[in-house]
Amino acid sequence: MGQCGITSSKTVLVFLNLIFWAAAGILCYVGAYVFITYDDYDHFFEDVYTMIPAVVIIAVGTLLFIIGLIGCCATIRESRCGLATFVAILLLVFITEVVVVVLGYIYRAKVASEVDNSIHKVYNKYNGSNPDAATRAIDYVQRQLHCCGISDYKDWENTLWYKETKNNSVPLSCCKADAINCTGTMNRPSDLYAEGCQVLVVSKLQEIMMYVIWAALAFAVIQLLGMLCACVVLCRRSRDPAYELLITGGTYA
């Protein structure tokens, strides 16, 4: 019965190590996706520490690949030292992922205030005639999120760009995709996106942060199972004389 438990634990452990390799790729992809997406919205928040969860998740993904390699070798060779190292590193990564989840929730809660503090400054930097980073960011967000202005398209009336151009219009990025011959004029509001960008930017950034949180939680559960199986093999190997005899005799459980 004990040998059956060991065999099952070792089989599950090898399978979990293969999952760790897949998880490493997925976590690195999630972290890279967060980086790339945040780069498109980085003008709307000023706290660089918001990127910490993404950095950590990429580091964890890289470490998981190494963990999978150590775990497979230690399980197949039944190395007590290797399994102990495997459990120790898994525990460290598990704690790190718990920290990622906590930081994710903290920064997710801060997104709204960050965007609120910076979005007015970004819109006031808009310069449609000589596109700079802020201009490209606003045009990108308005096209991607189908929005116009901060709360609605009328917010453009308070921007420096609107006051300088004096043409009673908004940027072309406010035009609906299906609008015909849209020039951005406020005299044809039906051609413009009705919803403001602030709420949508906050929602998008919070959605991205949730990807990090759910990824960290999902793989933390898998790591707990990995630690449990490794501990079962370690404990049985230490306490079960029959198991030691099987190893000595050259037959593996």
PDB file of C-alpha atoms in Angstrom:
ATOM      1  CA  MET A   1       0.000   0.000   0.000  1.00  0.00           C
ATOM      2  CA  GLY A   2       2.865   2.340   0.909  1.00  0.00           C
ATOM      3  CA  GLN A   3       4.658   1.552  -2.344  1.00  0.00           C
ATOM      4  CA  CYS A   4       1.481   2.298  -4.275  1.00  0.00           C
ATOM      5  CA  GLY A   5       1.318   5.709  -2.597  1.00  0.00           C
ATOM      6  CA  ILE A   6       4.940   6.406  -3.501  1.00  0.00           C
ATOM      7  CA  THR A   7       4.462   5.301  -7.094  1.00  0.00           C
ATOM      8  CA  SER A   8       1.355   7.472  -7.444  1.00  0.00           C
ATOM      9  CA  SER A   9       3.097  10.465  -5.897  1.00  0.00           C
ATOM     10  CA  LYS A  10       6.126  10.075  -8.160  1.00  0.00           C
ATOM     11  CA  THR A  11       3.939   9.739 -11.257  1.00  0.00           C
ATOM     12  CA  VAL A  12       1.939  12.835 -10.342  1.00  0.00           C
ATOM     13  CA  LEU A  13       5.174  14.679  -9.539  1.00  0.00           C
ATOM     14  CA  VAL A  14       6.701  13.925 -12.947  1.00  0.00           C
ATOM     15  CA  PHE A  15       3.463  15.019 -14.608  1.00  0.00           C
ATOM     16  CA  LEU A  16       3.433  18.227 -12.538  1.00  0.00           C
ATOM     17  CA  ASN A  17       7.000  18.999 -13.585  1.00  0.00           C
ATOM     18  CA  LEU A  18       5.869  18.860 -17.208  1.00  0.00           C
ATOM     19  CA  ILE A  19       3.068  21.250 -16.252  1.00  0.00           C
ATOM     20  CA  PHE A  20       5.658  23.546 -14.645  1.00  0.00           C
ATOM     21  CA  TRP A  21       7.440  23.820 -17.984  1.00  0.00           C
ATOM     22  CA  ALA A  22       4.177  24.739 -19.684  1.00  0.00           C
ATOM     23  CA  ALA A  23       3.406  27.130 -16.819  1.00  0.00           C
ATOM     24  CA  ALA A  24       6.794  28.800 -17.268  1.00  0.00           C
ATOM     25  CA  GLY A  25       5.927  29.643 -20.860  1.00  0.00           C
ATOM     26  CA  ILE A  26       2.417  30.816 -19.961  1.00  0.00           C
ATOM     27  CA  LEU A  27       3.609  33.045 -17.106  1.00  0.00           C
ATOM     28  CA  CYS A  28       6.312  34.624 -19.274  1.00  0.00           C
ATOM     29  CA  TYR A  29       3.692  35.227 -21.969  1.00  0.00           C
ATOM     30  CA  VAL A  30       1.311  36.843 -19.451  1.00  0.00           C
ATOM     31  CA  GLY A  31       4.102  39.050 -18.100  1.00  0.00           C
ATOM     32  CA  ALA A  32       5.185  40.085 -21.599  1.00  0.00           C
ATOM     33  CA  TYR A  33       1.558  40.785 -22.575  1.00  0.00           C
ATOM     34  CA  VAL A  34       1.160  43.028 -19.521  1.00  0.00           C
ATOM     35  CA  PHE A  35       4.373  44.885 -20.389  1.00  0.00           C
ATOM     36  CA  ILE A  36       3.365  45.434 -24.022  1.00  0.00           C
ATOM     37  CA  THR A  37      -0.182  46.501 -23.161  1.00  0.00           C
ATOM     38  CA  TYR A  38       0.892  48.783 -20.335  1.00  0.00           C
ATOM     39  CA  ASP A  39       3.354  50.418 -22.727  1.00  0.00           C
ATOM     40  CA  ASP A  40       0.365  51.624 -24.764  1.00  0.00           C
ATOM     41  CA  TYR A  41      -1.232  53.121 -21.647  1.00  0.00           C
ATOM     42  CA  ASP A  42       1.831  54.252 -19.688  1.00  0.00           C
ATOM     43  CA  HIS A  43       0.985  57.937 -20.181  1.00  0.00           C
ATOM     44  CA  PHE A  44      -2.126  57.438 -18.074  1.00  0.00           C
ATOM     45  CA  PHE A  45      -0.365  56.412 -14.872  1.00  0.00           C
ATOM     46  CA  GLU A  46       2.755  57.795 -13.215  1.00  0.00           C
ATOM     47  CA  ASP A  47       3.581  55.102 -10.639  1.00  0.00           C
ATOM     48  CA  VAL A  48       6.276  52.905 -12.231  1.00  0.00           C
ATOM     49  CA  TYR A  49       5.850  50.397  -9.398  1.00  0.00           C
ATOM     50  CA  THR A  50       2.592  49.311 -11.032  1.00  0.00           C
ATOM     51  CA  MET A  51       4.759  47.139 -13.266  1.00  0.00           C
ATOM     52  CA  ILE A  52       6.255  45.178 -10.347  1.00  0.00           C
ATOM     53  CA  PRO A  53       3.725  42.285 -10.527  1.00  0.00           C
ATOM     54  CA  ALA A  54       4.502  41.822 -14.242  1.00  0.00           C
ATOM     55  CA  VAL A  55       8.261  41.814 -13.592  1.00  0.00           C
ATOM     56  CA  VAL A  56       7.873  39.275 -10.798  1.00  0.00           C
ATOM     57  CA  ILE A  57       5.597  37.024 -12.854  1.00  0.00           C
ATOM     58  CA  ILE A  58       8.212  36.852 -15.653  1.00  0.00           C
ATOM     59  CA  ALA A  59      10.914  36.025 -13.081  1.00  0.00           C
ATOM     60  CA  VAL A  60       8.689  33.309 -11.605  1.00  0.00           C
ATOM     61  CA  GLY A  61       8.061  31.894 -15.079  1.00  0.00           C
ATOM     62  CA  THR A  62      11.805  31.667 -15.731  1.00  0.00           C
ATOM     63  CA  LEU A  63      12.369  30.033 -12.351  1.00  0.00           C
ATOM     64  CA  LEU A  64       9.566  27.530 -12.962  1.00  0.00           C
ATOM     65  CA  PHE A  65      11.404  26.171 -15.999  1.00  0.00           C
ATOM     66  CA  ILE A  66      14.458  25.508 -13.823  1.00  0.00           C
ATOM     67  CA  ILE A  67      12.231  24.004 -11.105  1.00  0.00           C
ATOM     68  CA  GLY A  68      10.668  21.619 -13.614  1.00  0.00           C
ATOM     69  CA  LEU A  69      14.116  20.440 -14.685  1.00  0.00           C
ATOM     70  CA  ILE A  70      15.280  19.913 -11.090  1.00  0.00           C
ATOM     71  CA  GLY A  71      12.018  18.172 -10.158  1.00  0.00           C
ATOM     72  CA  CYS A  72      12.138  15.740 -13.092  1.00  0.00           C
ATOM     73  CA  CYS A  73      15.766  14.768 -12.454  1.00  0.00           C
ATOM     74  CA  ALA A  74      15.248  14.450  -8.692  1.00  0.00           C
ATOM     75  CA  THR A  75      12.087  12.358  -9.081  1.00  0.00           C
ATOM     76  CA  ILE A  76      13.463   9.967 -11.717  1.00  0.00           C
ATOM     77  CA  ARG A  77      16.775   9.480  -9.856  1.00  0.00           C
ATOM     78  CA  GLU A  78      14.988   9.487  -6.473  1.00  0.00           C
ATOM     79  CA  SER A  79      17.512  11.963  -5.120  1.00  0.00           C
ATOM     80  CA  ARG A  80      16.613  12.971  -1.581  1.00  0.00           C
ATOM     81  CA  CYS A  81      18.790  16.075  -1.783  1.00  0.00           C
ATOM     82  CA  GLY A  82      17.277  16.986  -5.152  1.00  0.00           C
ATOM     83  CA  LEU A  83      13.716  16.542  -3.896  1.00  0.00           C
ATOM     84  CA  ALA A  84      14.463  18.619  -0.783  1.00  0.00           C
ATOM     85  CA  THR A  85      15.899  21.371  -2.997  1.00  0.00           C
ATOM     86  CA  PHE A  86      12.848  21.075  -5.244  1.00  0.00           C
ATOM     87  CA  VAL A  87      10.457  21.529  -2.305  1.00  0.00           C
ATOM     88  CA  ALA A  88      12.465  24.470  -0.919  1.00  0.00           C
ATOM     89  CA  ILE A  89      12.474  26.315  -4.254  1.00  0.00           C
ATOM     90  CA  LEU A  90       8.777  25.568  -4.793  1.00  0.00           C
ATOM     91  CA  LEU A  91       8.007  27.012  -1.372  1.00  0.00           C
ATOM     92  CA  LEU A  92       9.986  30.150  -2.228  1.00  0.00           C
ATOM     93  CA  VAL A  93       8.169  30.548  -5.550  1.00  0.00           C
ATOM     94  CA  PHE A  94       4.814  29.900  -3.844  1.00  0.00           C
ATOM     95  CA  ILE A  95       5.494  32.712  -1.362  1.00  0.00           C
ATOM     96  CA  THR A  96       6.550  34.954  -4.271  1.00  0.00           C
ATOM     97  CA  GLU A  97       3.299  34.249  -6.102  1.00  0.00           C
ATOM     98  CA  VAL A  98       1.307  35.082  -2.978  1.00  0.00           C
ATOM     99  CA  VAL A  99       3.180  38.410  -2.899  1.00  0.00           C
ATOM    100  CA  VAL A 100       2.324  38.924  -6.601  1.00  0.00           C
ATOM    101  CA  VAL A 101      -1.366  38.382  -5.852  1.00  0.00           C
ATOM    102  CA  VAL A 102      -1.279  40.853  -2.954  1.00  0.00           C
ATOM    103  CA  LEU A 103       0.622  43.463  -4.998  1.00  0.00           C
ATOM    104  CA  GLY A 104      -1.735  42.878  -7.907  1.00  0.00           C
ATOM    105  CA  TYR A 105      -4.767  43.692  -5.779  1.00  0.00           C
ATOM    106  CA  ILE A 106      -3.022  46.742  -4.269  1.00  0.00           C
ATOM    107  CA  TYR A 107      -2.050  48.222  -7.627  1.00  0.00           C
ATOM    108  CA  ARG A 108      -5.363  47.260  -9.172  1.00  0.00           C
ATOM    109  CA  ALA A 109      -7.068  49.404  -6.523  1.00  0.00           C
ATOM    110  CA  LYS A 110      -4.666  52.280  -7.264  1.00  0.00           C
ATOM    111  CA  VAL A 111      -5.276  52.303 -11.029  1.00  0.00           C
ATOM    112  CA  ALA A 112      -8.371  54.518 -10.830  1.00  0.00           C
ATOM    113  CA  SER A 113      -6.642  57.242  -8.802  1.00  0.00           C
ATOM    114  CA  GLU A 114      -3.497  57.031 -10.968  1.00  0.00           C
ATOM    115  CA  VAL A 115      -5.477  57.508 -14.179  1.00  0.00           C
ATOM    116  CA  ASP A 116      -7.570  60.275 -12.610  1.00  0.00           C
ATOM    117  CA  ASN A 117      -4.403  62.177 -11.614  1.00  0.00           C
ATOM    118  CA  SER A 118      -2.737  61.957 -15.016  1.00  0.00           C
ATOM    119  CA  ILE A 119      -5.389  61.827 -17.733  1.00  0.00           C
ATOM    120  CA  HIS A 120      -6.101  65.594 -17.716  1.00  0.00           C
ATOM    121  CA  LYS A 121      -2.388  66.335 -18.117  1.00  0.00           C
ATOM    122  CA  VAL A 122      -2.120  63.906 -21.028  1.00  0.00           C
ATOM    123  CA  TYR A 123      -5.080  65.428 -22.870  1.00  0.00           C
ATOM    124  CA  ASN A 124      -3.651  68.919 -22.387  1.00  0.00           C
ATOM    125  CA  LYS A 125      -0.410  67.754 -24.046  1.00  0.00           C
ATOM    126  CA  TYR A 126      -2.261  66.660 -27.174  1.00  0.00           C
ATOM    127  CA  ASN A 127      -0.861  68.213 -30.339  1.00  0.00           C
ATOM    128  CA  GLY A 128      -2.500  66.837 -33.447  1.00  0.00           C
ATOM    129  CA  SER A 129      -0.411  68.852 -35.912  1.00  0.00           C
ATOM    130  CA  ASN A 130       2.928  67.542 -34.571  1.00  0.00           C
ATOM    131  CA  PRO A 131       2.250  64.099 -33.055  1.00  0.00           C
ATOM    132  CA  ASP A 132       4.325  63.340 -29.979  1.00  0.00           C
ATOM    133  CA  ALA A 133       4.152  60.437 -27.520  1.00  0.00           C
ATOM    134  CA  ALA A 134       1.098  61.819 -25.681  1.00  0.00           C
ATOM    135  CA  THR A 135      -0.718  62.489 -28.948  1.00  0.00           C
ATOM    136  CA  ARG A 136      -0.084  58.984 -30.239  1.00  0.00           C
ATOM    137  CA  ALA A 137      -1.177  57.516 -26.899  1.00  0.00           C
ATOM    138  CA  ILE A 138      -4.488  59.396 -26.939  1.00  0.00           C
ATOM    139  CA  ASP A 139      -5.245  58.562 -30.573  1.00  0.00           C
ATOM    140  CA  TYR A 140      -4.394  54.903 -29.938  1.00  0.00           C
ATOM    141  CA  VAL A 141      -6.611  54.667 -26.844  1.00  0.00           C
ATOM    142  CA  GLN A 142      -9.558  56.429 -28.498  1.00  0.00           C
ATOM    143  CA  ARG A 143      -9.428  54.141 -31.526  1.00  0.00           C
ATOM    144  CA  GLN A 144      -8.852  50.925 -29.560  1.00  0.00           C
ATOM    145  CA  LEU A 145     -11.381  51.554 -26.797  1.00  0.00           C
ATOM    146  CA  HIS A 146     -13.913  53.391 -28.984  1.00  0.00           C
ATOM    147  CA  CYS A 147     -14.046  56.420 -26.743  1.00  0.00           C
ATOM    148  CA  CYS A 148     -13.647  60.185 -27.000  1.00  0.00           C
ATOM    149  CA  GLY A 149     -12.487  62.683 -24.399  1.00  0.00           C
ATOM    150  CA  ILE A 150     -12.187  62.072 -20.678  1.00  0.00           C
ATOM    151  CA  SER A 151     -15.845  61.768 -19.674  1.00  0.00           C
ATOM    152  CA  ASP A 152     -17.274  62.393 -23.171  1.00  0.00           C
ATOM    153  CA  TYR A 153     -16.333  64.198 -26.392  1.00  0.00           C
ATOM    154  CA  LYS A 154     -17.229  67.613 -24.936  1.00  0.00           C
ATOM    155  CA  ASP A 155     -14.147  67.460 -22.696  1.00  0.00           C
ATOM    156  CA  TRP A 156     -12.072  68.376 -25.736  1.00  0.00           C
ATOM    157  CA  GLU A 157     -13.453  71.928 -25.452  1.00  0.00           C
ATOM    158  CA  ASN A 158     -11.273  72.398 -22.341  1.00  0.00           C
ATOM    159  CA  THR A 159      -8.017  71.308 -23.971  1.00  0.00           C
ATOM    160  CA  LEU A 160      -5.284  73.605 -25.281  1.00  0.00           C
ATOM    161  CA  TRP A 161      -5.402  71.897 -28.670  1.00  0.00           C
ATOM    162  CA  TYR A 162      -9.103  72.697 -29.109  1.00  0.00           C
ATOM    163  CA  LYS A 163      -8.637  76.329 -28.075  1.00  0.00           C
ATOM    164  CA  GLU A 164      -5.712  76.773 -30.467  1.00  0.00           C
ATOM    165  CA  THR A 165      -7.343  75.153 -33.502  1.00  0.00           C
ATOM    166  CA  LYS A 166     -10.691  76.964 -32.988  1.00  0.00           C
ATOM    167  CA  ASN A 167     -12.465  74.708 -35.475  1.00  0.00           C
ATOM    168  CA  ASN A 168     -15.107  73.236 -33.159  1.00  0.00           C
ATOM    169  CA  SER A 169     -13.903  69.698 -33.753  1.00  0.00           C
ATOM    170  CA  VAL A 170     -12.277  66.776 -31.972  1.00  0.00           C
ATOM    171  CA  PRO A 171      -9.438  64.524 -33.240  1.00  0.00           C
ATOM    172  CA  LEU A 172     -10.310  62.078 -36.019  1.00  0.00           C
ATOM    173  CA  SER A 173      -9.585  59.228 -33.604  1.00  0.00           C
ATOM    174  CA  CYS A 174     -12.938  60.101 -32.000  1.00  0.00           C
ATOM    175  CA  CYS A 175     -14.788  59.191 -35.199  1.00  0.00           C
ATOM    176  CA  LYS A 176     -16.766  55.960 -35.170  1.00  0.00           C
ATOM    177  CA  ALA A 177     -15.371  53.265 -37.431  1.00  0.00           C
ATOM    178  CA  ASP A 178     -18.586  53.137 -39.468  1.00  0.00           C
ATOM    179  CA  ALA A 179     -19.006  56.933 -39.722  1.00  0.00           C
ATOM    180  CA  ILE A 180     -18.910  58.195 -43.310  1.00  0.00           C
ATOM    181  CA  ASN A 181     -16.882  61.336 -44.100  1.00  0.00           C
ATOM    182  CA  CYS A 182     -16.358  62.076 -40.419  1.00  0.00           C
ATOM    183  CA  THR A 183     -14.289  65.232 -39.879  1.00  0.00           C
ATOM    184  CA  GLY A 184     -14.506  65.278 -36.083  1.00  0.00           C
ATOM    185  CA  THR A 185     -16.887  68.236 -36.002  1.00  0.00           C
ATOM    186  CA  MET A 186     -18.974  68.558 -32.867  1.00  0.00           C
ATOM    187  CA  ASN A 187     -21.946  69.561 -35.001  1.00  0.00           C
ATOM    188  CA  ARG A 188     -22.351  65.861 -35.857  1.00  0.00           C
ATOM    189  CA  PRO A 189     -22.127  64.115 -32.461  1.00  0.00           C
ATOM    190  CA  SER A 190     -23.653  60.943 -33.911  1.00  0.00           C
ATOM    191  CA  ASP A 191     -20.367  60.403 -35.800  1.00  0.00           C
ATOM    192  CA  LEU A 192     -18.346  60.466 -32.573  1.00  0.00           C
ATOM    193  CA  TYR A 193     -17.819  57.911 -29.834  1.00  0.00           C
ATOM    194  CA  ALA A 194     -20.151  58.863 -27.001  1.00  0.00           C
ATOM    195  CA  GLU A 195     -18.305  57.239 -24.099  1.00  0.00           C
ATOM    196  CA  GLY A 196     -15.372  58.895 -22.343  1.00  0.00           C
ATOM    197  CA  CYS A 197     -11.962  57.219 -22.138  1.00  0.00           C
ATOM    198  CA  GLN A 198     -11.228  57.498 -18.414  1.00  0.00           C
ATOM    199  CA  VAL A 199     -13.561  54.724 -17.278  1.00  0.00           C
ATOM    200  CA  LEU A 200     -12.518  52.465 -20.151  1.00  0.00           C
ATOM    201  CA  VAL A 201      -8.778  52.978 -19.544  1.00  0.00           C
ATOM    202  CA  VAL A 202      -9.226  52.150 -15.839  1.00  0.00           C
ATOM    203  CA  SER A 203     -11.274  49.070 -16.732  1.00  0.00           C
ATOM    204  CA  LYS A 204      -8.656  47.895 -19.265  1.00  0.00           C
ATOM    205  CA  LEU A 205      -5.735  48.316 -16.868  1.00  0.00           C
ATOM    206  CA  GLN A 206      -7.609  46.552 -14.065  1.00  0.00           C
ATOM    207  CA  GLU A 207      -8.500  43.728 -16.446  1.00  0.00           C
ATOM    208  CA  ILE A 208      -4.813  43.309 -17.352  1.00  0.00           C
ATOM    209  CA  MET A 209      -3.838  43.208 -13.677  1.00  0.00           C
ATOM    210  CA  MET A 210      -6.447  40.504 -13.092  1.00  0.00           C
ATOM    211  CA  TYR A 211      -4.688  38.325 -15.691  1.00  0.00           C
ATOM    212  CA  VAL A 212      -1.565  38.468 -13.521  1.00  0.00           C
ATOM    213  CA  ILE A 213      -3.518  37.733 -10.333  1.00  0.00           C
ATOM    214  CA  TRP A 214      -5.397  34.729 -11.759  1.00  0.00           C
ATOM    215  CA  ALA A 215      -2.259  33.315 -13.387  1.00  0.00           C
ATOM    216  CA  ALA A 216      -0.369  33.557 -10.081  1.00  0.00           C
ATOM    217  CA  LEU A 217      -3.246  31.956  -8.133  1.00  0.00           C
ATOM    218  CA  ALA A 218      -3.699  29.092 -10.600  1.00  0.00           C
ATOM    219  CA  PHE A 219      -0.050  28.090 -10.605  1.00  0.00           C
ATOM    220  CA  ALA A 220       0.269  28.565  -6.841  1.00  0.00           C
ATOM    221  CA  VAL A 221      -2.333  25.784  -6.428  1.00  0.00           C
ATOM    222  CA  ILE A 222      -0.364  23.518  -8.801  1.00  0.00           C
ATOM    223  CA  GLN A 223       2.818  24.218  -6.834  1.00  0.00           C
ATOM    224  CA  LEU A 224       1.096  23.259  -3.575  1.00  0.00           C
ATOM    225  CA  LEU A 225       0.237  19.887  -5.114  1.00  0.00           C
ATOM    226  CA  GLY A 226       3.838  19.535  -6.303  1.00  0.00           C
ATOM    227  CA  MET A 227       5.189  20.227  -2.805  1.00  0.00           C
ATOM    228  CA  LEU A 228       2.728  17.725  -1.315  1.00  0.00           C
ATOM    229  CA  CYS A 229       3.788  14.920  -3.709  1.00  0.00           C
ATOM    230  CA  ALA A 230       7.486  15.623  -3.196  1.00  0.00           C
ATOM    231  CA  CYS A 231       7.011  15.546   0.588  1.00  0.00           C
ATOM    232  CA  VAL A 232       5.173  12.192   0.333  1.00  0.00           C
ATOM    233  CA  VAL A 233       8.064  10.671  -1.627  1.00  0.00           C
ATOM    234  CA  LEU A 234      10.620  12.121   0.798  1.00  0.00           C
ATOM    235  CA  CYS A 235       8.798  10.930   3.914  1.00  0.00           C
ATOM    236  CA  ARG A 236       8.158   7.418   2.555  1.00  0.00           C
ATOM    237  CA  ARG A 237      11.737   7.119   1.421  1.00  0.00           C
ATOM    238  CA  SER A 238      12.958   8.024   4.905  1.00  0.00           C
ATOM    239  CA  ARG A 239      10.534   5.925   6.960  1.00  0.00           C
ATOM    240  CA  ASP A 240       9.618   2.879   4.867  1.00  0.00           C
ATOM    241  CA  PRO A 241      12.273   0.112   5.173  1.00  0.00           C
ATOM    242  CA  ALA A 242      10.653  -1.825   2.328  1.00  0.00           C
ATOM    243  CA  TYR A 243      11.170   1.112   0.058  1.00  0.00           C
ATOM    244  CA  GLU A 244      14.884   1.237   0.966  1.00  0.00           C
ATOM    245  CA  LEU A 245      15.179  -2.520   0.250  1.00  0.00           C
ATOM    246  CA  LEU A 246      13.563  -2.115  -3.138  1.00  0.00           C
ATOM    247  CA  ILE A 247      16.076   0.599  -4.015  1.00  0.00           C
ATOM    248  CA  THR A 248      19.005  -1.487  -2.754  1.00  0.00           C
ATOM    249  CA  GLY A 249      17.819  -4.491  -4.691  1.00  0.00           C
ATOM    250  CA  GLY A 250      17.672  -2.448  -7.850  1.00  0.00           C
ATOM    251  CA  THR A 251      13.878  -2.456  -8.151  1.00  0.00           C
ATOM    252  CA  TYR A 252      12.197   0.948  -8.135  1.00  0.00           C
ATOM    253  CA  ALA A 253       8.767   1.738  -6.857  1.00  0.00           C
TER     254      ALA A 253
END
